[in-house]
Amino acid sequence: INAEYMGTERVKVETWVEGTPISNFFSPGFVDGALQRRLADTGVHCFMQMVTTDNWLHADLHPGNILVGRRPNGRPFVSLVDSGIVMTLTEQQWRTGNQLMEGVFKKDPDITTTAILNMGHQTRCDPERVREEMREVFRRTYPPVPRDFKFYLRLLRLLEPWEDLERWLGVGHQNDKTAKASVLVQGVFDIVRRHRVVMEPTYVQVLVTTLMMEEVCNAVDPTCDVVYKCEPWLTAGFFGYRRKA
């Protein structure tokens, strides 16, 4: 189909896609570890591609809009449907949003605070007080690990399979890093609410969509460390801003 017939501001044209809602693959009802890990990885990759590269974000990523199909060779693929709610960011919004993601993924409270304050308008809070509370949230979520413990942890990982080590440390199947990421995001939202930082609707929608993506990926694969899987996109340097027509 020619690009000019793909849609207008009033008419949306979509391709028919055969697939199954991704909720059918949620754990613990569905058990296929390899497939679930692949689907979770694909979800993170797709989301980061939209946010950091394409600047074309599907803003309604509930499980019913994410379908899983299979190609003729049996390999699974993921389709995002019902793109009636999509959004693009201005260059400033894009850079500020990526700054927030950088602060969270690098566990840097100062970068996170700067991004949150830049997202707000009509904000009359005390920036230094917000910064100090943000540092405390990060300290509670990611307490410093003694150097000796880090050495023994590395040694244990060489001697024992990581799954056995997680069980020995009491982590179990629930990913500790994922739990900490959720606690951190909740702490950031609490600071925003407490200091009445009025955020632009675009930023709110991006944050909500990010949380929806994390919830879906963790429902499919409870061991999925979303923060860890997003890190390569950040360490490679944020891709150039792309303006959408």
PDB file of C-alpha atoms in Angstrom:
ATOM      1  CA  ILE A   1       0.000   0.000   0.000  1.00  0.00           C
ATOM      2  CA  ASN A   2       1.348   3.406  -0.902  1.00  0.00           C
ATOM      3  CA  ALA A   3       2.287   5.569   2.057  1.00  0.00           C
ATOM      4  CA  GLU A   4      -0.271   8.264   1.164  1.00  0.00           C
ATOM      5  CA  TYR A   5      -3.095   5.747   1.682  1.00  0.00           C
ATOM      6  CA  MET A   6      -1.961   4.551   5.110  1.00  0.00           C
ATOM      7  CA  GLY A   7      -4.047   7.089   7.010  1.00  0.00           C
ATOM      8  CA  THR A   8      -4.961  10.692   7.708  1.00  0.00           C
ATOM      9  CA  GLU A   9      -5.782  12.682  10.822  1.00  0.00           C
ATOM     10  CA  ARG A  10      -9.363  11.358  10.609  1.00  0.00           C
ATOM     11  CA  VAL A  11      -8.895   7.901   9.053  1.00  0.00           C
ATOM     12  CA  LYS A  12      -6.657   5.133  10.342  1.00  0.00           C
ATOM     13  CA  VAL A  13      -5.722   2.161   8.138  1.00  0.00           C
ATOM     14  CA  GLU A  14      -4.333  -0.975   9.772  1.00  0.00           C
ATOM     15  CA  THR A  15      -3.108  -4.352   8.586  1.00  0.00           C
ATOM     16  CA  TRP A  16      -4.894  -7.498   9.752  1.00  0.00           C
ATOM     17  CA  VAL A  17      -2.593  -9.462  12.032  1.00  0.00           C
ATOM     18  CA  GLU A  18      -3.113 -13.043  13.182  1.00  0.00           C
ATOM     19  CA  GLY A  19      -2.049 -13.533  16.772  1.00  0.00           C
ATOM     20  CA  THR A  20      -2.856 -14.313  20.367  1.00  0.00           C
ATOM     21  CA  PRO A  21      -3.049 -11.676  23.147  1.00  0.00           C
ATOM     22  CA  ILE A  22       0.172 -11.669  25.096  1.00  0.00           C
ATOM     23  CA  SER A  23      -1.806 -12.167  28.320  1.00  0.00           C
ATOM     24  CA  ASN A  24      -2.137 -15.830  27.268  1.00  0.00           C
ATOM     25  CA  PHE A  25       1.597 -16.141  27.886  1.00  0.00           C
ATOM     26  CA  PHE A  26       1.589 -14.667  31.395  1.00  0.00           C
ATOM     27  CA  SER A  27       3.251 -16.641  34.170  1.00  0.00           C
ATOM     28  CA  PRO A  28       2.410 -18.814  36.098  1.00  0.00           C
ATOM     29  CA  GLY A  29      -0.500 -20.004  33.951  1.00  0.00           C
ATOM     30  CA  PHE A  30       1.723 -20.437  30.898  1.00  0.00           C
ATOM     31  CA  VAL A  31       5.036 -22.254  31.268  1.00  0.00           C
ATOM     32  CA  ASP A  32       7.649 -22.103  28.500  1.00  0.00           C
ATOM     33  CA  GLY A  33      10.689 -20.352  29.894  1.00  0.00           C
ATOM     34  CA  ALA A  34      12.569 -19.972  26.619  1.00  0.00           C
ATOM     35  CA  LEU A  35       9.578 -18.516  24.771  1.00  0.00           C
ATOM     36  CA  GLN A  36       8.634 -16.229  27.650  1.00  0.00           C
ATOM     37  CA  ARG A  37      12.171 -14.845  27.899  1.00  0.00           C
ATOM     38  CA  ARG A  38      12.188 -14.232  24.151  1.00  0.00           C
ATOM     39  CA  LEU A  39       8.851 -12.396  24.280  1.00  0.00           C
ATOM     40  CA  ALA A  40       9.956 -10.235  27.223  1.00  0.00           C
ATOM     41  CA  ASP A  41      13.228  -9.379  25.451  1.00  0.00           C
ATOM     42  CA  THR A  42      11.309  -8.476  22.302  1.00  0.00           C
ATOM     43  CA  GLY A  43       8.977  -6.228  24.298  1.00  0.00           C
ATOM     44  CA  VAL A  44      11.835  -4.294  25.888  1.00  0.00           C
ATOM     45  CA  HIS A  45      13.648  -3.990  22.546  1.00  0.00           C
ATOM     46  CA  CYS A  46      10.500  -2.757  20.803  1.00  0.00           C
ATOM     47  CA  PHE A  47       9.764  -0.159  23.474  1.00  0.00           C
ATOM     48  CA  MET A  48      13.316   1.204  23.566  1.00  0.00           C
ATOM     49  CA  GLN A  49      13.371   1.356  19.766  1.00  0.00           C
ATOM     50  CA  MET A  50      10.240   3.519  19.827  1.00  0.00           C
ATOM     51  CA  VAL A  51      11.477   5.788  22.629  1.00  0.00           C
ATOM     52  CA  THR A  52      15.160   6.270  21.862  1.00  0.00           C
ATOM     53  CA  THR A  53      15.281   5.885  18.078  1.00  0.00           C
ATOM     54  CA  ASP A  54      11.972   6.252  16.230  1.00  0.00           C
ATOM     55  CA  ASN A  55      10.284   8.945  18.353  1.00  0.00           C
ATOM     56  CA  TRP A  56       6.960   7.249  17.589  1.00  0.00           C
ATOM     57  CA  LEU A  57       5.482   5.840  20.768  1.00  0.00           C
ATOM     58  CA  HIS A  58       2.445   3.560  20.978  1.00  0.00           C
ATOM     59  CA  ALA A  59       0.748   5.027  24.044  1.00  0.00           C
ATOM     60  CA  ASP A  60      -1.822   2.287  24.705  1.00  0.00           C
ATOM     61  CA  LEU A  61       0.270  -0.802  25.405  1.00  0.00           C
ATOM     62  CA  HIS A  62      -2.179  -2.848  27.449  1.00  0.00           C
ATOM     63  CA  PRO A  63      -1.966  -6.640  26.927  1.00  0.00           C
ATOM     64  CA  GLY A  64      -4.897  -6.723  24.502  1.00  0.00           C
ATOM     65  CA  ASN A  65      -2.971  -4.551  22.048  1.00  0.00           C
ATOM     66  CA  ILE A  66       0.088  -6.816  22.028  1.00  0.00           C
ATOM     67  CA  LEU A  67      -0.344  -9.938  19.894  1.00  0.00           C
ATOM     68  CA  VAL A  68       1.973 -12.923  19.582  1.00  0.00           C
ATOM     69  CA  GLY A  69       2.037 -14.784  16.259  1.00  0.00           C
ATOM     70  CA  ARG A  70       4.215 -17.374  14.578  1.00  0.00           C
ATOM     71  CA  ARG A  71       5.949 -17.237  11.240  1.00  0.00           C
ATOM     72  CA  PRO A  72       5.804 -20.199   8.802  1.00  0.00           C
ATOM     73  CA  ASN A  73       9.138 -21.409  10.222  1.00  0.00           C
ATOM     74  CA  GLY A  74       7.627 -21.488  13.722  1.00  0.00           C
ATOM     75  CA  ARG A  75       9.499 -18.476  15.090  1.00  0.00           C
ATOM     76  CA  PRO A  76       7.353 -16.151  17.234  1.00  0.00           C
ATOM     77  CA  PHE A  77       6.838 -12.475  16.515  1.00  0.00           C
ATOM     78  CA  VAL A  78       5.146  -9.637  18.383  1.00  0.00           C
ATOM     79  CA  SER A  79       2.711  -7.133  16.850  1.00  0.00           C
ATOM     80  CA  LEU A  80       1.414  -3.897  18.371  1.00  0.00           C
ATOM     81  CA  VAL A  81      -2.137  -3.170  17.211  1.00  0.00           C
ATOM     82  CA  ASP A  82      -4.734  -0.423  17.676  1.00  0.00           C
ATOM     83  CA  SER A  83      -2.331   2.454  17.244  1.00  0.00           C
ATOM     84  CA  GLY A  84      -5.059   5.047  17.704  1.00  0.00           C
ATOM     85  CA  ILE A  85      -3.115   6.634  20.540  1.00  0.00           C
ATOM     86  CA  VAL A  86       0.427   7.413  19.476  1.00  0.00           C
ATOM     87  CA  MET A  87       2.680  10.269  20.378  1.00  0.00           C
ATOM     88  CA  THR A  88       5.843  11.975  19.270  1.00  0.00           C
ATOM     89  CA  LEU A  89       8.014  14.262  21.329  1.00  0.00           C
ATOM     90  CA  THR A  90       9.540  17.620  20.579  1.00  0.00           C
ATOM     91  CA  GLU A  91      13.306  17.714  20.732  1.00  0.00           C
ATOM     92  CA  GLN A  92      13.260  19.219  24.231  1.00  0.00           C
ATOM     93  CA  GLN A  93      10.725  16.666  25.498  1.00  0.00           C
ATOM     94  CA  TRP A  94      12.745  13.834  23.955  1.00  0.00           C
ATOM     95  CA  ARG A  95      15.994  14.963  25.576  1.00  0.00           C
ATOM     96  CA  THR A  96      14.361  15.507  28.972  1.00  0.00           C
ATOM     97  CA  GLY A  97      12.645  12.100  28.861  1.00  0.00           C
ATOM     98  CA  ASN A  98      15.892  10.374  27.948  1.00  0.00           C
ATOM     99  CA  GLN A  99      17.628  12.288  30.740  1.00  0.00           C
ATOM    100  CA  LEU A 100      15.151  10.820  33.225  1.00  0.00           C
ATOM    101  CA  MET A 101      15.735   7.300  31.883  1.00  0.00           C
ATOM    102  CA  GLU A 102      19.492   7.844  32.091  1.00  0.00           C
ATOM    103  CA  GLY A 103      19.225   8.937  35.729  1.00  0.00           C
ATOM    104  CA  VAL A 104      17.102   5.921  36.700  1.00  0.00           C
ATOM    105  CA  PHE A 105      19.218   3.367  34.843  1.00  0.00           C
ATOM    106  CA  LYS A 106      22.512   4.817  36.089  1.00  0.00           C
ATOM    107  CA  LYS A 107      21.078   5.083  39.625  1.00  0.00           C
ATOM    108  CA  ASP A 108      22.002   8.776  39.668  1.00  0.00           C
ATOM    109  CA  PRO A 109      19.626  10.839  41.869  1.00  0.00           C
ATOM    110  CA  ASP A 110      20.986  14.198  40.665  1.00  0.00           C
ATOM    111  CA  ILE A 111      20.354  13.476  36.982  1.00  0.00           C
ATOM    112  CA  THR A 112      16.898  12.120  37.880  1.00  0.00           C
ATOM    113  CA  THR A 113      16.054  15.249  39.903  1.00  0.00           C
ATOM    114  CA  THR A 114      17.158  17.583  37.122  1.00  0.00           C
ATOM    115  CA  ALA A 115      14.984  15.711  34.617  1.00  0.00           C
ATOM    116  CA  ILE A 116      11.929  15.721  36.915  1.00  0.00           C
ATOM    117  CA  LEU A 117      12.235  19.470  37.528  1.00  0.00           C
ATOM    118  CA  ASN A 118      12.649  20.103  33.786  1.00  0.00           C
ATOM    119  CA  MET A 119       9.458  18.135  33.168  1.00  0.00           C
ATOM    120  CA  GLY A 120       7.454  20.376  35.468  1.00  0.00           C
ATOM    121  CA  HIS A 121       5.836  23.710  34.822  1.00  0.00           C
ATOM    122  CA  GLN A 122       4.435  26.189  37.317  1.00  0.00           C
ATOM    123  CA  THR A 123       6.600  24.434  39.883  1.00  0.00           C
ATOM    124  CA  ARG A 124       7.220  26.325  43.135  1.00  0.00           C
ATOM    125  CA  CYS A 125       9.089  23.652  45.033  1.00  0.00           C
ATOM    126  CA  ASP A 126      12.529  23.937  46.613  1.00  0.00           C
ATOM    127  CA  PRO A 127      14.908  22.253  44.107  1.00  0.00           C
ATOM    128  CA  GLU A 128      17.526  21.434  46.753  1.00  0.00           C
ATOM    129  CA  ARG A 129      14.952  19.804  49.010  1.00  0.00           C
ATOM    130  CA  VAL A 130      13.680  17.724  46.089  1.00  0.00           C
ATOM    131  CA  ARG A 131      17.264  16.728  45.263  1.00  0.00           C
ATOM    132  CA  GLU A 132      18.001  15.636  48.825  1.00  0.00           C
ATOM    133  CA  GLU A 133      14.803  13.581  49.055  1.00  0.00           C
ATOM    134  CA  MET A 134      15.641  11.971  45.714  1.00  0.00           C
ATOM    135  CA  ARG A 135      19.072  11.002  47.028  1.00  0.00           C
ATOM    136  CA  GLU A 136      17.440   9.400  50.055  1.00  0.00           C
ATOM    137  CA  VAL A 137      15.060   7.402  47.846  1.00  0.00           C
ATOM    138  CA  PHE A 138      18.025   6.093  45.845  1.00  0.00           C
ATOM    139  CA  ARG A 139      19.957   5.277  49.035  1.00  0.00           C
ATOM    140  CA  ARG A 140      17.032   3.269  50.421  1.00  0.00           C
ATOM    141  CA  THR A 141      16.440   1.466  47.119  1.00  0.00           C
ATOM    142  CA  TYR A 142      20.071   0.730  46.305  1.00  0.00           C
ATOM    143  CA  PRO A 143      22.010   0.619  49.590  1.00  0.00           C
ATOM    144  CA  PRO A 144      25.791   0.551  49.154  1.00  0.00           C
ATOM    145  CA  VAL A 145      27.275  -2.946  48.977  1.00  0.00           C
ATOM    146  CA  PRO A 146      30.467  -3.572  51.002  1.00  0.00           C
ATOM    147  CA  ARG A 147      33.511  -4.200  48.850  1.00  0.00           C
ATOM    148  CA  ASP A 148      34.223  -7.544  50.549  1.00  0.00           C
ATOM    149  CA  PHE A 149      30.712  -8.777  49.792  1.00  0.00           C
ATOM    150  CA  LYS A 150      31.115  -7.834  46.124  1.00  0.00           C
ATOM    151  CA  PHE A 151      34.301  -9.931  45.984  1.00  0.00           C
ATOM    152  CA  TYR A 152      32.622 -12.996  47.512  1.00  0.00           C
ATOM    153  CA  LEU A 153      29.584 -12.562  45.275  1.00  0.00           C
ATOM    154  CA  ARG A 154      31.769 -12.605  42.161  1.00  0.00           C
ATOM    155  CA  LEU A 155      33.563 -15.683  43.504  1.00  0.00           C
ATOM    156  CA  LEU A 156      30.291 -17.502  44.188  1.00  0.00           C
ATOM    157  CA  ARG A 157      29.020 -16.758  40.691  1.00  0.00           C
ATOM    158  CA  LEU A 158      32.099 -18.509  39.309  1.00  0.00           C
ATOM    159  CA  LEU A 159      31.510 -21.592  41.454  1.00  0.00           C
ATOM    160  CA  GLU A 160      27.724 -21.995  41.350  1.00  0.00           C
ATOM    161  CA  PRO A 161      25.021 -21.568  38.681  1.00  0.00           C
ATOM    162  CA  TRP A 162      23.360 -18.173  39.013  1.00  0.00           C
ATOM    163  CA  GLU A 163      19.933 -19.763  39.612  1.00  0.00           C
ATOM    164  CA  ASP A 164      21.301 -21.680  42.617  1.00  0.00           C
ATOM    165  CA  LEU A 165      23.003 -18.555  43.910  1.00  0.00           C
ATOM    166  CA  GLU A 166      19.743 -16.569  43.686  1.00  0.00           C
ATOM    167  CA  ARG A 167      17.993 -19.297  45.682  1.00  0.00           C
ATOM    168  CA  TRP A 168      20.807 -19.326  48.260  1.00  0.00           C
ATOM    169  CA  LEU A 169      20.560 -15.548  48.648  1.00  0.00           C
ATOM    170  CA  GLY A 170      16.806 -15.776  49.108  1.00  0.00           C
ATOM    171  CA  VAL A 171      15.906 -14.059  45.838  1.00  0.00           C
ATOM    172  CA  GLY A 172      13.925 -16.991  44.403  1.00  0.00           C
ATOM    173  CA  HIS A 173      12.233 -16.595  41.037  1.00  0.00           C
ATOM    174  CA  GLN A 174      11.166 -12.995  41.679  1.00  0.00           C
ATOM    175  CA  ASN A 175      13.826 -10.728  40.242  1.00  0.00           C
ATOM    176  CA  ASP A 176      15.207  -8.491  42.982  1.00  0.00           C
ATOM    177  CA  LYS A 177      16.360  -5.821  40.552  1.00  0.00           C
ATOM    178  CA  THR A 178      12.898  -5.563  39.047  1.00  0.00           C
ATOM    179  CA  ALA A 179      11.366  -5.187  42.505  1.00  0.00           C
ATOM    180  CA  LYS A 180      13.852  -2.425  43.306  1.00  0.00           C
ATOM    181  CA  ALA A 181      13.084  -0.631  40.042  1.00  0.00           C
ATOM    182  CA  SER A 182       9.369  -0.591  40.925  1.00  0.00           C
ATOM    183  CA  VAL A 183      10.136   0.752  44.404  1.00  0.00           C
ATOM    184  CA  LEU A 184      12.345   3.465  42.902  1.00  0.00           C
ATOM    185  CA  VAL A 185       9.697   4.588  40.399  1.00  0.00           C
ATOM    186  CA  GLN A 186       7.104   4.723  43.184  1.00  0.00           C
ATOM    187  CA  GLY A 187       9.485   6.826  45.279  1.00  0.00           C
ATOM    188  CA  VAL A 188      10.004   9.250  42.398  1.00  0.00           C
ATOM    189  CA  PHE A 189       6.236   9.613  41.902  1.00  0.00           C
ATOM    190  CA  ASP A 190       5.784  10.231  45.638  1.00  0.00           C
ATOM    191  CA  ILE A 191       8.286  13.104  45.487  1.00  0.00           C
ATOM    192  CA  VAL A 192       6.526  14.589  42.458  1.00  0.00           C
ATOM    193  CA  ARG A 193       3.183  14.446  44.272  1.00  0.00           C
ATOM    194  CA  ARG A 194       4.482  15.698  47.609  1.00  0.00           C
ATOM    195  CA  HIS A 195       6.212  18.731  46.089  1.00  0.00           C
ATOM    196  CA  ARG A 196       3.376  19.375  43.635  1.00  0.00           C
ATOM    197  CA  VAL A 197       5.527  19.244  40.539  1.00  0.00           C
ATOM    198  CA  VAL A 198       3.007  19.865  37.743  1.00  0.00           C
ATOM    199  CA  MET A 199       4.160  17.728  34.817  1.00  0.00           C
ATOM    200  CA  GLU A 200       3.194  18.201  31.199  1.00  0.00           C
ATOM    201  CA  PRO A 201       0.657  15.591  30.001  1.00  0.00           C
ATOM    202  CA  THR A 202       3.144  14.264  27.415  1.00  0.00           C
ATOM    203  CA  TYR A 203       5.625  13.294  30.123  1.00  0.00           C
ATOM    204  CA  VAL A 204       2.912  11.698  32.235  1.00  0.00           C
ATOM    205  CA  GLN A 205       1.807   9.577  29.268  1.00  0.00           C
ATOM    206  CA  VAL A 206       5.383   8.465  28.575  1.00  0.00           C
ATOM    207  CA  LEU A 207       5.869   7.445  32.216  1.00  0.00           C
ATOM    208  CA  VAL A 208       2.564   5.573  32.327  1.00  0.00           C
ATOM    209  CA  THR A 209       3.414   3.747  29.095  1.00  0.00           C
ATOM    210  CA  THR A 210       6.830   2.849  30.506  1.00  0.00           C
ATOM    211  CA  LEU A 211       5.234   1.325  33.596  1.00  0.00           C
ATOM    212  CA  MET A 212       2.728  -0.601  31.462  1.00  0.00           C
ATOM    213  CA  MET A 213       5.587  -2.034  29.399  1.00  0.00           C
ATOM    214  CA  GLU A 214       7.450  -3.085  32.535  1.00  0.00           C
ATOM    215  CA  GLU A 215       4.370  -4.754  34.009  1.00  0.00           C
ATOM    216  CA  VAL A 216       3.652  -6.708  30.812  1.00  0.00           C
ATOM    217  CA  CYS A 217       7.268  -7.904  30.456  1.00  0.00           C
ATOM    218  CA  ASN A 218       7.405  -9.023  34.081  1.00  0.00           C
ATOM    219  CA  ALA A 219       4.033 -10.764  33.807  1.00  0.00           C
ATOM    220  CA  VAL A 220       5.382 -12.780  30.867  1.00  0.00           C
ATOM    221  CA  ASP A 221       8.780 -13.440  32.447  1.00  0.00           C
ATOM    222  CA  PRO A 222       9.019 -12.741  36.208  1.00  0.00           C
ATOM    223  CA  THR A 223      12.824 -12.979  35.999  1.00  0.00           C
ATOM    224  CA  CYS A 224      13.049 -10.229  33.376  1.00  0.00           C
ATOM    225  CA  ASP A 225      15.272  -7.380  34.588  1.00  0.00           C
ATOM    226  CA  VAL A 226      13.885  -4.532  32.507  1.00  0.00           C
ATOM    227  CA  VAL A 227      16.417  -1.987  33.788  1.00  0.00           C
ATOM    228  CA  TYR A 228      19.336  -4.250  32.897  1.00  0.00           C
ATOM    229  CA  LYS A 229      17.972  -4.973  29.418  1.00  0.00           C
ATOM    230  CA  CYS A 230      17.476  -1.250  28.707  1.00  0.00           C
ATOM    231  CA  GLU A 231      21.040  -0.412  29.704  1.00  0.00           C
ATOM    232  CA  PRO A 232      22.701  -1.207  26.318  1.00  0.00           C
ATOM    233  CA  TRP A 233      20.480   1.372  24.647  1.00  0.00           C
ATOM    234  CA  LEU A 234      21.833   3.985  27.051  1.00  0.00           C
ATOM    235  CA  THR A 235      25.490   2.994  27.189  1.00  0.00           C
ATOM    236  CA  ALA A 236      25.588   3.138  23.388  1.00  0.00           C
ATOM    237  CA  GLY A 237      24.648   6.816  23.649  1.00  0.00           C
ATOM    238  CA  PHE A 238      21.188   8.154  22.929  1.00  0.00           C
ATOM    239  CA  PHE A 239      20.388   8.077  19.264  1.00  0.00           C
ATOM    240  CA  GLY A 240      19.756  11.310  17.424  1.00  0.00           C
ATOM    241  CA  TYR A 241      16.426  13.047  17.797  1.00  0.00           C
ATOM    242  CA  ARG A 242      14.065  12.355  14.922  1.00  0.00           C
ATOM    243  CA  ARG A 243      11.372  14.845  14.061  1.00  0.00           C
ATOM    244  CA  LYS A 244       8.130  13.310  12.788  1.00  0.00           C
ATOM    245  CA  ALA A 245       6.146  15.086  10.104  1.00  0.00           C
TER     246      ALA A 245
END
